[in-house]
Tab-separated table of C-alpha atoms in Angstrom:
chain	number	residue	atom	x	y	z
A	262	MET	CA	-54.389	-1.971	31.462
A	263	VAL	CA	-52.022	-1.068	28.631
A	264	ASN	CA	-53.385	1.665	26.388
A	265	LEU	CA	-52.907	1.986	22.630
A	266	PHE	CA	-50.151	4.561	23.074
A	267	GLU	CA	-48.061	2.115	25.137
A	268	ILE	CA	-48.638	-0.615	22.497
A	269	PHE	CA	-47.478	1.763	19.774
A	270	VAL	CA	-44.359	2.647	21.778
A	271	ASN	CA	-43.547	-1.032	22.277
A	272	ILE	CA	-43.991	-1.811	18.546
A	273	ALA	CA	-41.811	1.185	17.618
A	274	GLU	CA	-39.026	0.077	19.988
A	275	ASP	CA	-39.060	-3.538	18.819
A	276	LEU	CA	-39.225	-2.518	15.162
A	277	ILE	CA	-36.052	-0.488	15.656
A	278	THR	CA	-34.387	-3.388	17.468
A	279	ILE	CA	-35.387	-6.048	14.911
A	280	SER	CA	-34.425	-3.808	12.024
A	281	PHE	CA	-31.017	-3.119	13.652
A	282	LEU	CA	-30.346	-6.923	13.996
A	283	THR	CA	-31.394	-7.432	10.366
A	284	LEU	CA	-29.075	-4.692	9.089
A	285	TYR	CA	-26.217	-5.974	11.301
A	286	PHE	CA	-26.260	-9.548	9.989
A	287	GLY	CA	-28.190	-9.323	6.738
A	288	SER	CA	-31.293	-11.343	5.969
A	289	LYS	CA	-31.201	-14.846	4.556
A	290	TYR	CA	-34.221	-13.885	2.433
A	291	THR	CA	-35.426	-11.112	0.137
A	292	GLY	CA	-38.754	-9.547	-0.711
A	293	ILE	CA	-41.873	-10.699	1.208
A	294	LYS	CA	-39.986	-13.295	3.278
A	295	LYS	CA	-37.573	-10.700	4.572
A	296	ILE	CA	-40.363	-8.245	5.439
A	297	GLY	CA	-42.430	-11.055	6.958
A	298	GLY	CA	-39.535	-12.062	9.162
A	299	ILE	CA	-39.091	-8.505	10.450
A	300	LEU	CA	-42.793	-8.142	11.152
A	301	LEU	CA	-43.009	-11.547	12.907
A	302	GLY	CA	-40.012	-10.714	15.080
A	303	THR	CA	-41.476	-7.334	15.941
A	304	CYS	CA	-44.872	-8.786	16.772
A	305	VAL	CA	-43.487	-11.495	19.046
A	306	SER	CA	-41.123	-9.199	21.010
A	307	SER	CA	-43.618	-6.299	21.265
A	308	SER	CA	-46.350	-8.728	22.453
A	309	LEU	CA	-44.065	-9.982	25.171
A	310	ILE	CA	-43.212	-6.517	26.454
A	311	THR	CA	-46.871	-5.476	26.251
A	312	ILE	CA	-47.900	-8.463	28.379
A	313	MET	CA	-45.166	-7.679	30.902
A	314	ASN	CA	-46.191	-3.951	31.091
A	315	SER	CA	-49.695	-5.030	31.839
A	316	LEU	CA	-48.554	-7.087	34.789
A	317	TYR	CA	-45.592	-5.059	36.187
A	318	ILE	CA	-44.578	-1.364	36.263
A	319	TYR	CA	-41.086	-2.627	35.580
A	320	GLU	CA	-40.200	-6.128	34.256
A	321	GLY	CA	-36.823	-6.430	36.031
A	322	LEU	CA	-34.808	-9.541	35.275
A	323	LEU	CA	-37.691	-10.781	33.127
A	324	GLY	CA	-36.233	-8.530	30.472
A	325	LEU	CA	-33.549	-11.141	29.945
A	326	ILE	CA	-36.137	-13.213	28.109
A	327	PHE	CA	-35.685	-11.028	25.059
A	328	ILE	CA	-32.172	-12.384	24.516
A	329	PRO	CA	-33.433	-15.804	23.394
A	330	VAL	CA	-36.215	-14.063	21.421
A	331	TYR	CA	-33.772	-11.991	19.474
A	332	PHE	CA	-31.398	-14.934	19.155
A	333	LEU	CA	-34.090	-17.149	17.640
A	334	TYR	CA	-34.992	-14.422	15.148
A	335	CYS	CA	-31.330	-14.160	14.150
A	336	VAL	CA	-30.956	-17.916	13.757
A	337	ILE	CA	-34.130	-18.346	11.648
A	338	PHE	CA	-34.017	-15.275	9.451
A	339	LEU	CA	-30.528	-13.815	9.422
A	340	LYS	CA	-27.090	-14.758	8.101
A	341	GLY	CA	-23.995	-15.164	10.285
A	342	ASP	CA	-22.627	-17.695	12.801
A	343	VAL	CA	-24.436	-18.820	15.960
A	344	TYR	CA	-21.898	-17.470	18.484
A	345	THR	CA	-21.867	-13.942	17.063
A	346	LYS	CA	-25.698	-13.968	16.908
A	347	LEU	CA	-25.891	-14.936	20.577
A	348	PHE	CA	-23.447	-12.243	21.592
A	349	ILE	CA	-25.122	-9.489	19.532
A	350	SER	CA	-28.562	-10.524	20.844
A	351	GLY	CA	-27.353	-10.050	24.437
A	352	PHE	CA	-25.555	-6.833	23.548
A	353	THR	CA	-28.656	-5.445	21.767
A	354	ASN	CA	-30.911	-6.266	24.705
A	355	CYS	CA	-28.458	-4.628	27.024
A	356	LEU	CA	-28.559	-1.484	24.807
A	357	VAL	CA	-32.389	-1.417	24.943
A	358	TYR	CA	-32.224	-1.763	28.739
A	359	PHE	CA	-29.671	1.030	28.958
A	360	PHE	CA	-31.631	3.369	26.726
A	361	ALA	CA	-34.734	2.883	28.835
A	362	LEU	CA	-32.930	3.342	32.184
A	363	PHE	CA	-30.809	6.277	30.937
A	364	SER	CA	-33.923	8.092	29.574
A	365	ILE	CA	-35.793	7.574	32.859
A	366	LEU	CA	-32.872	8.862	34.987
A	367	ILE	CA	-32.326	11.855	32.699
A	368	SER	CA	-36.008	12.699	32.808
A	369	ALA	CA	-36.139	12.338	36.634
A	370	GLU	CA	-33.075	14.585	36.928
A	371	LEU	CA	-34.457	17.265	34.569
A	372	PHE	CA	-38.185	17.219	35.297
A	373	THR	CA	-39.087	15.614	38.579
A	374	HIS	CA	-37.749	13.430	41.350
A	375	ASP	CA	-41.087	11.549	41.544
A	376	TYR	CA	-40.543	8.458	39.409
A	377	LYS	CA	-44.298	7.688	39.324
A	378	ILE	CA	-44.884	10.748	37.074
A	379	ILE	CA	-42.425	9.312	34.564
A	380	PHE	CA	-44.432	6.114	34.313
A	381	GLU	CA	-47.779	7.889	33.846
A	382	MET	CA	-49.253	9.459	30.748
A	383	THR	CA	-47.647	12.865	31.098
A	384	LYS	CA	-45.798	15.240	28.783
A	385	GLU	CA	-42.636	14.366	30.651
A	386	ARG	CA	-43.122	10.724	29.709
A	387	VAL	CA	-43.800	11.586	26.040
A	388	LEU	CA	-40.599	13.627	25.896
A	389	MET	CA	-38.711	10.771	27.602
A	390	ILE	CA	-39.971	8.279	25.031
A	391	ILE	CA	-39.036	10.493	22.103
A	392	PHE	CA	-35.603	11.014	23.558
A	393	ASN	CA	-35.275	7.285	24.125
A	394	LYS	CA	-36.139	6.357	20.549
A	395	LEU	CA	-33.952	8.998	18.979
A	396	LEU	CA	-31.068	7.811	21.165
A	397	MET	CA	-31.685	4.221	20.051
A	398	ILE	CA	-31.752	5.106	16.365
A	399	ALA	CA	-28.568	7.211	16.608
A	400	SER	CA	-26.685	4.547	18.602
A	401	CYS	CA	-27.766	1.738	16.230
A	402	ALA	CA	-26.582	3.775	13.239
A	403	VAL	CA	-23.171	4.271	14.856
A	404	ILE	CA	-22.820	0.599	15.757
A	405	LEU	CA	-23.702	-0.481	12.204
A	406	LYS	CA	-20.677	1.448	10.997
A	407	PHE	CA	-18.510	-0.745	13.149
A	408	ARG	CA	-20.331	-4.027	12.701
A	409	PHE	CA	-18.475	-7.315	12.377
A	410	PRO	CA	-20.841	-10.202	11.642
A	411	ALA	CA	-17.990	-12.689	11.069
A	412	ILE	CA	-17.057	-15.233	13.670
A	413	ALA	CA	-14.280	-14.653	16.217
A	414	LYS	CA	-12.490	-17.501	17.998
A	415	ARG	CA	-15.168	-19.579	19.632
A	416	LYS	CA	-13.503	-20.034	22.949
A	417	ASN	CA	-13.264	-16.203	23.303
A	418	MET	CA	-16.889	-15.795	22.196
A	419	LEU	CA	-18.231	-18.038	24.884
A	420	MET	CA	-16.787	-15.692	27.562
A	421	LEU	CA	-17.945	-12.536	25.787
A	422	ILE	CA	-21.512	-13.817	25.503
A	423	LEU	CA	-21.828	-13.645	29.294
A	424	MET	CA	-20.679	-10.046	29.619
A	425	PRO	CA	-23.777	-8.229	28.205
A	426	ILE	CA	-25.956	-10.420	30.455
A	427	ALA	CA	-23.864	-9.405	33.488
A	428	ALA	CA	-24.123	-5.740	32.420
A	429	GLU	CA	-27.908	-6.047	32.126
A	430	ILE	CA	-28.143	-7.563	35.594
A	431	SER	CA	-26.138	-4.548	36.906
A	432	LEU	CA	-28.452	-2.125	35.111
A	433	ASN	CA	-31.410	-3.970	36.652
A	434	GLY	CA	-29.908	-3.404	40.152
A	435	ILE	CA	-29.519	0.287	39.363
A	436	MET	CA	-33.185	0.507	38.284
A	437	GLN	CA	-34.294	-1.225	41.473
A	438	ALA	CA	-32.272	1.291	43.486
A	439	PHE	CA	-33.872	4.151	41.675
A	440	LEU	CA	-37.384	2.874	42.307
A	441	LYS	CA	-36.523	2.448	45.977
A	442	TYR	CA	-34.320	5.516	46.537
A	443	GLY	CA	-35.414	8.144	44.031
A	444	GLU	CA	-33.305	10.881	45.599
A	445	THR	CA	-30.029	9.320	44.302
A	446	ASN	CA	-30.733	9.974	40.603
A	447	ARG	CA	-27.429	11.670	39.759
A	448	GLU	CA	-25.315	8.941	41.324
A	449	LEU	CA	-27.413	6.208	39.656
A	450	LEU	CA	-27.101	8.071	36.311
A	451	LEU	CA	-23.323	8.009	36.617
A	452	ALA	CA	-23.394	4.317	37.553
A	453	THR	CA	-25.603	3.612	34.504
A	454	ILE	CA	-23.232	5.419	32.180
A	455	GLY	CA	-20.323	3.512	33.765
A	456	VAL	CA	-21.920	0.128	33.149
A	457	MET	CA	-22.715	1.044	29.565
A	458	LEU	CA	-19.140	2.190	28.948
A	459	VAL	CA	-17.961	-1.214	30.135
A	460	ASN	CA	-20.435	-2.813	27.692
A	461	ILE	CA	-19.134	-0.641	24.843
A	462	LEU	CA	-15.600	-1.767	25.811
A	463	ILE	CA	-16.749	-5.370	25.618
A	464	TYR	CA	-18.043	-4.695	22.080
A	465	TYR	CA	-14.693	-3.205	21.177
A	466	ILE	CA	-12.986	-6.349	22.497
A	467	PHE	CA	-15.384	-8.422	20.385
A	468	ILE	CA	-14.486	-6.401	17.268
A	469	LYS	CA	-10.770	-6.677	17.988
A	470	ILE	CA	-10.891	-10.419	18.564
A	471	SER	CA	-12.924	-10.872	15.394
A	472	MET	CA	-10.569	-8.714	13.349
A	473	ASP	CA	-7.547	-10.614	14.713
A	474	ALA	CA	-9.227	-13.953	13.877
A	475	SER	CA	-10.090	-12.726	10.406
A	476	ALA	CA	-6.511	-11.551	9.822
A	477	GLU	CA	-5.203	-14.931	11.013
A	478	SER	CA	-7.597	-16.706	8.710
A	479	GLU	CA	-6.383	-14.569	5.767
A	480	ARG	CA	-2.763	-15.260	6.642
A	481	ASN	CA	-3.465	-18.993	6.768
A	482	ALA	CA	-5.307	-18.755	3.393
A	483	LEU	CA	-2.328	-16.894	1.935
A	484	SER	CA	0.044	-19.444	3.311
A	485	GLN	CA	-2.003	-22.253	1.746
A	486	LYS	CA	-2.156	-20.343	-1.541
A	487	TYR	CA	1.633	-19.975	-1.525
A	488	GLU	CA	2.036	-23.703	-0.971
A	489	GLN	CA	-0.461	-24.408	-3.785
A	490	ASP	CA	1.319	-22.033	-6.148
A	491	LYS	CA	4.668	-23.632	-5.301
A	492	ARG	CA	3.194	-27.107	-5.923
A	493	TYR	CA	1.544	-25.859	-9.154
A	494	ALA	CA	4.875	-24.476	-10.337
A	495	GLY	CA	6.431	-27.862	-9.743
A	496	GLU	CA	3.630	-29.507	-11.695
A	497	ILE	CA	4.128	-27.113	-14.631
A	498	GLU	CA	7.856	-27.805	-14.544
A	499	ASP	CA	7.163	-31.551	-14.720
A	500	LEU	CA	4.800	-31.010	-17.644
A	501	TYR	CA	7.408	-28.857	-19.377
A	502	LYS	CA	10.100	-31.531	-18.897
A	503	LYS	CA	7.635	-34.107	-20.341
A	504	ALA	CA	6.963	-31.867	-23.339
A	505	CYS	CA	10.744	-31.378	-23.869
A	506	GLY	CA	11.164	-35.178	-23.573
A	507	ILE	CA	8.502	-35.756	-26.245
A	508	ARG	CA	10.196	-33.157	-28.495
A	509	HIS	CA	13.551	-34.853	-28.040
A	510	ASP	CA	12.088	-38.288	-28.715
A	511	LEU	CA	10.274	-37.013	-31.849
A	512	THR	CA	13.607	-35.642	-33.145
A	513	LEU	CA	15.186	-39.088	-32.762
A	514	HIS	CA	12.154	-40.837	-34.298
A	515	PHE	CA	12.087	-38.566	-37.313
A	516	THR	CA	15.848	-39.097	-37.814
A	517	ALA	CA	15.439	-42.807	-37.675
A	518	LEU	CA	12.365	-42.702	-39.894
A	519	LYS	CA	14.194	-40.631	-42.451
A	520	GLY	CA	16.866	-43.320	-42.714
A	521	LEU	CA	14.298	-46.159	-42.959
A	522	LEU	CA	12.360	-44.432	-45.734
A	523	LYS	CA	15.490	-44.425	-47.876
A	524	THR	CA	16.044	-48.174	-47.457
A	525	ASP	CA	12.867	-49.996	-46.484
A	526	ALA	CA	9.364	-48.373	-46.604
A	527	GLN	CA	7.747	-51.408	-44.915
A	528	LYS	CA	10.062	-51.182	-41.899
A	529	ALA	CA	9.433	-47.435	-41.829
A	530	GLU	CA	5.681	-48.101	-41.573
A	531	GLN	CA	6.213	-50.682	-38.828
A	532	TYR	CA	8.353	-48.199	-36.966
A	533	ILE	CA	5.609	-45.513	-37.179
A	534	ASP	CA	3.081	-48.031	-35.727
A	535	SER	CA	5.502	-48.866	-32.927
A	536	VAL	CA	5.986	-45.164	-32.086
A	537	LEU	CA	2.286	-44.433	-32.080
A	538	GLN	CA	1.609	-47.406	-29.826
A	539	ASN	CA	4.347	-46.587	-27.326
A	540	GLN	CA	3.738	-42.778	-27.208
A	541	ILE	CA	-0.044	-42.644	-27.339
A	542	ASP	CA	-0.443	-42.775	-23.583
A	543	THR	CA	1.757	-39.762	-23.119
A	544	ILE	CA	0.182	-37.771	-25.974
A	545	LYS	CA	-3.400	-38.390	-24.949
A	546	LEU	CA	-2.798	-36.831	-21.505
A	547	LEU	CA	-2.810	-33.368	-23.119
A	548	VAL	CA	-6.140	-31.487	-22.734
A	549	LYS	CA	-6.940	-28.749	-25.230
A	550	THR	CA	-9.981	-26.459	-24.871
A	551	ASP	CA	-10.738	-22.830	-25.681
A	552	ASN	CA	-9.573	-21.772	-22.230
A	553	GLU	CA	-5.812	-21.549	-21.798
A	554	THR	CA	-5.931	-21.145	-17.962
A	555	PHE	CA	-7.996	-24.304	-17.677
A	556	ASP	CA	-5.740	-26.184	-20.078
A	557	ALA	CA	-2.542	-25.275	-18.266
A	558	LEU	CA	-3.958	-26.183	-14.845
A	559	VAL	CA	-5.627	-29.421	-15.826
A	560	ASN	CA	-2.677	-30.680	-17.876
A	561	ALA	CA	-0.432	-30.011	-14.887
A	562	LYS	CA	-2.776	-31.983	-12.625
A	563	ILE	CA	-3.003	-34.811	-15.134
A	564	ALA	CA	0.758	-34.949	-15.166
A	565	VAL	CA	0.653	-35.489	-11.388
A	566	CYS	CA	-2.053	-38.154	-11.777
A	567	ASP	CA	0.112	-39.876	-14.374
A	568	LYS	CA	3.032	-40.136	-11.943
A	569	LEU	CA	0.708	-41.497	-9.236
A	570	GLY	CA	-0.946	-44.023	-11.556
A	571	ILE	CA	-4.308	-42.323	-11.442
A	572	SER	CA	-6.436	-42.468	-14.606
A	573	VAL	CA	-8.208	-39.235	-15.618
A	574	GLN	CA	-11.179	-38.789	-17.945
A	575	THR	CA	-12.232	-35.281	-18.947
A	576	ARG	CA	-15.073	-33.885	-21.021
A	577	VAL	CA	-15.220	-30.121	-21.486
A	578	MET	CA	-17.727	-28.187	-23.645
A	579	ASN	CA	-16.310	-25.229	-25.554
A	580	HIS	CA	-17.086	-21.799	-24.011
A	581	ALA	CA	-18.558	-23.454	-20.889
A	582	LEU	CA	-16.109	-21.561	-18.667
A	583	ASP	CA	-16.709	-18.135	-20.123
A	584	LYS	CA	-18.537	-16.817	-17.062
A	585	LEU	CA	-15.608	-17.552	-14.753
A	586	SER	CA	-12.525	-15.444	-14.311
A	587	GLN	CA	-9.024	-16.905	-14.499
A	588	ASP	CA	-8.637	-16.732	-10.690
A	589	GLU	CA	-11.996	-18.496	-10.224
A	590	ILE	CA	-11.031	-21.219	-12.620
A	591	ALA	CA	-7.725	-21.743	-10.855
A	592	VAL	CA	-9.383	-21.852	-7.422
A	593	ILE	CA	-12.220	-24.170	-8.386
A	594	PHE	CA	-10.412	-26.707	-10.554
A	595	GLY	CA	-7.128	-26.502	-8.624
A	596	ASN	CA	-8.823	-27.388	-5.343
A	597	LEU	CA	-11.139	-29.990	-6.907
A	598	PHE	CA	-8.209	-31.765	-8.488
A	599	ASP	CA	-6.073	-31.545	-5.335
A	600	ASN	CA	-8.878	-33.073	-3.226
A	601	ALA	CA	-9.614	-35.721	-5.858
A	602	ILE	CA	-5.975	-36.672	-6.190
A	603	GLU	CA	-5.496	-36.861	-2.420
A	604	ALA	CA	-8.487	-39.240	-2.092
A	605	SER	CA	-8.097	-41.375	-5.264
A	606	LYS	CA	-4.406	-42.106	-4.773
A	607	ALA	CA	-5.307	-44.000	-1.658
A	608	SER	CA	-8.016	-46.054	-3.412
A	609	LYS	CA	-7.582	-49.260	-5.326
A	610	ARG	CA	-9.271	-48.112	-8.545
A	611	LYS	CA	-7.358	-44.727	-8.795
A	612	HIS	CA	-9.714	-42.882	-11.122
A	613	ILE	CA	-10.866	-39.275	-11.589
A	614	GLU	CA	-13.548	-38.046	-13.845
A	615	LEU	CA	-14.332	-34.396	-14.809
A	616	ASP	CA	-17.273	-33.196	-16.822
A	617	VAL	CA	-17.793	-29.452	-17.633
A	618	GLN	CA	-20.692	-28.255	-19.707
A	619	THR	CA	-23.448	-25.661	-19.946
A	620	GLN	CA	-27.045	-26.530	-19.077
A	621	GLY	CA	-29.256	-23.655	-20.055
A	622	GLN	CA	-27.929	-20.593	-18.310
A	623	TYR	CA	-25.959	-22.661	-15.766
A	624	LEU	CA	-22.381	-23.874	-15.812
A	625	SER	CA	-22.340	-27.523	-14.717
A	626	ILE	CA	-19.127	-28.898	-13.121
A	627	PHE	CA	-19.182	-32.517	-12.133
A	628	MET	CA	-16.146	-34.230	-10.645
A	629	SER	CA	-15.859	-37.682	-9.114
A	630	ASN	CA	-12.955	-39.680	-7.719
A	631	SER	CA	-12.652	-43.270	-6.620
A	632	ILE	CA	-12.823	-44.094	-2.931
A	633	ASP	CA	-12.643	-47.371	-0.974
A	634	GLY	CA	-14.754	-46.220	1.960
A	635	SER	CA	-17.355	-43.493	2.641
A	636	VAL	CA	-16.011	-39.989	3.174
A	637	LEU	CA	-19.323	-38.329	4.065
A	638	GLU	CA	-20.373	-40.875	6.660
A	639	GLY	CA	-17.988	-39.567	9.292
A	640	ASN	CA	-17.308	-36.155	7.868
A	641	LYS	CA	-20.397	-34.724	6.257
A	642	ASP	CA	-19.093	-31.145	6.509
A	643	LEU	CA	-15.842	-32.149	4.771
A	644	HIS	CA	-13.462	-30.741	7.399
A	645	THR	CA	-9.831	-31.212	6.709
A	646	THR	CA	-8.239	-34.379	8.107
A	647	LYS	CA	-4.726	-33.061	7.868
A	648	PRO	CA	-2.658	-32.082	10.911
A	649	GLU	CA	-2.323	-28.344	11.754
A	650	LYS	CA	-5.927	-27.690	10.812
A	651	GLU	CA	-5.462	-23.902	11.119
A	652	PHE	CA	-3.314	-24.080	7.975
A	653	HIS	CA	-5.563	-26.400	5.939
A	654	GLY	CA	-9.167	-26.791	5.015
A	655	PHE	CA	-9.635	-23.613	2.945
A	656	GLY	CA	-9.984	-25.354	-0.415
A	657	ILE	CA	-13.680	-26.346	-0.044
A	658	LYS	CA	-14.480	-22.944	1.590
A	659	ASN	CA	-12.850	-21.055	-1.276
A	660	ILE	CA	-14.840	-23.116	-3.843
A	661	GLU	CA	-18.109	-22.522	-1.991
A	662	ARG	CA	-17.298	-18.769	-1.668
A	663	ILE	CA	-17.069	-18.461	-5.487
A	664	ILE	CA	-20.280	-20.576	-5.943
A	665	GLU	CA	-22.122	-18.296	-3.485
A	666	ALA	CA	-20.830	-15.157	-5.292
A	667	HIS	CA	-22.494	-16.474	-8.490
A	668	ASP	CA	-25.708	-17.514	-6.679
A	669	GLY	CA	-24.934	-21.112	-7.501
A	670	MET	CA	-25.258	-24.412	-5.653
A	671	VAL	CA	-23.138	-27.406	-4.793
A	672	ASP	CA	-23.960	-30.987	-3.805
A	673	TYR	CA	-21.653	-33.643	-2.426
A	674	PHE	CA	-22.671	-37.298	-2.586
A	675	GLU	CA	-21.310	-40.766	-3.082
A	676	GLU	CA	-22.288	-43.497	-5.551
A	677	ASN	CA	-20.746	-46.598	-7.104
A	678	GLY	CA	-17.521	-46.326	-5.112
A	679	SER	CA	-16.973	-42.720	-6.023
A	680	PHE	CA	-17.134	-39.377	-4.175
A	681	CYS	CA	-18.936	-36.796	-6.306
A	682	CYS	CA	-19.007	-33.059	-6.378
A	683	ASP	CA	-21.822	-31.577	-8.445
A	684	ILE	CA	-21.670	-27.732	-8.958
A	685	TYR	CA	-24.069	-25.432	-10.720
A	686	ILE	CA	-23.148	-21.812	-11.296
């Protein structure tokens, strides 16, 4: 039978473990849902270990069952990617295994060589448990200072996931040897420390791979930003040339008009009508709002659309963009327009529509572009279709990063031959 003390010990151990995982990745939820998730994870894992303790003095390889238990908790309640969650679940279970074995071997070396005393309700066991839990808490605190919940390269993660499992199997073999040959405690203790050092080295490799992958991702993002800035500079230059052209044309028109007014007022009036009719398409391209960053960017994009034969319709409410910084405006609307232009220029209708307004406390950004065939049907996650994917595909991610920072939401859908992006911030 398992007494109440053993149940309390199991609950304490699993509460430490579940809390560590929660702090490592961060919870998807807040308040009662977050606390409920921690309590549920603790209850499930502590119930399993209590059942095992009632059946076996030592669970052996059955302890591997806690890896999927921790993994499911991470998937359901915590943030982060699946591969990192699986690796950290295995690594955490290996830590728990190591703490238990290390405490047992230390206790056997210091107090007694009879392992049965360690598994009975004695003062040696109580001291061993206290030492075990303090070691767990201290180690978890250190690891949290070097946590890296972001994803590494997946092909590397698949290999790393197996390493904590292999280390735990090795620790299980050491435990079996201790139970069978209790007189070799010191050698087994050294072997246990050696296996754990290898596991720590594996975690270091995981951190290194993740940091390298993150640095590569940042380099790719900077490379894309450089290309966007270069393209944006070209668009601004085109817009400037168009403005200079309009200025030059107006000078000629006013000169001609001045001469006509002296000779024939009726012809001057006809000339004015002709100029307005011929120039109206160019003049109406200019967008003017209370946000200069938005105006400069959108006018540059409209100039690109004009060259590609894409019609653009914009509606922008004054002060609607006040909650966004200049950088956020550039990222959101620059990427939205780039994606819309790329898609609509290949369509027959060639049309883009942008609507920006406030709805209560929210900023509403709605953008649609014409398409000839479904985009979401074969690419619901909107992955880039360009070659050299490592250098592309950051636009949507950067938009969603800003939306998440403002606790907003985004929806992609298709209707009436248009791809639509609906953002609330």
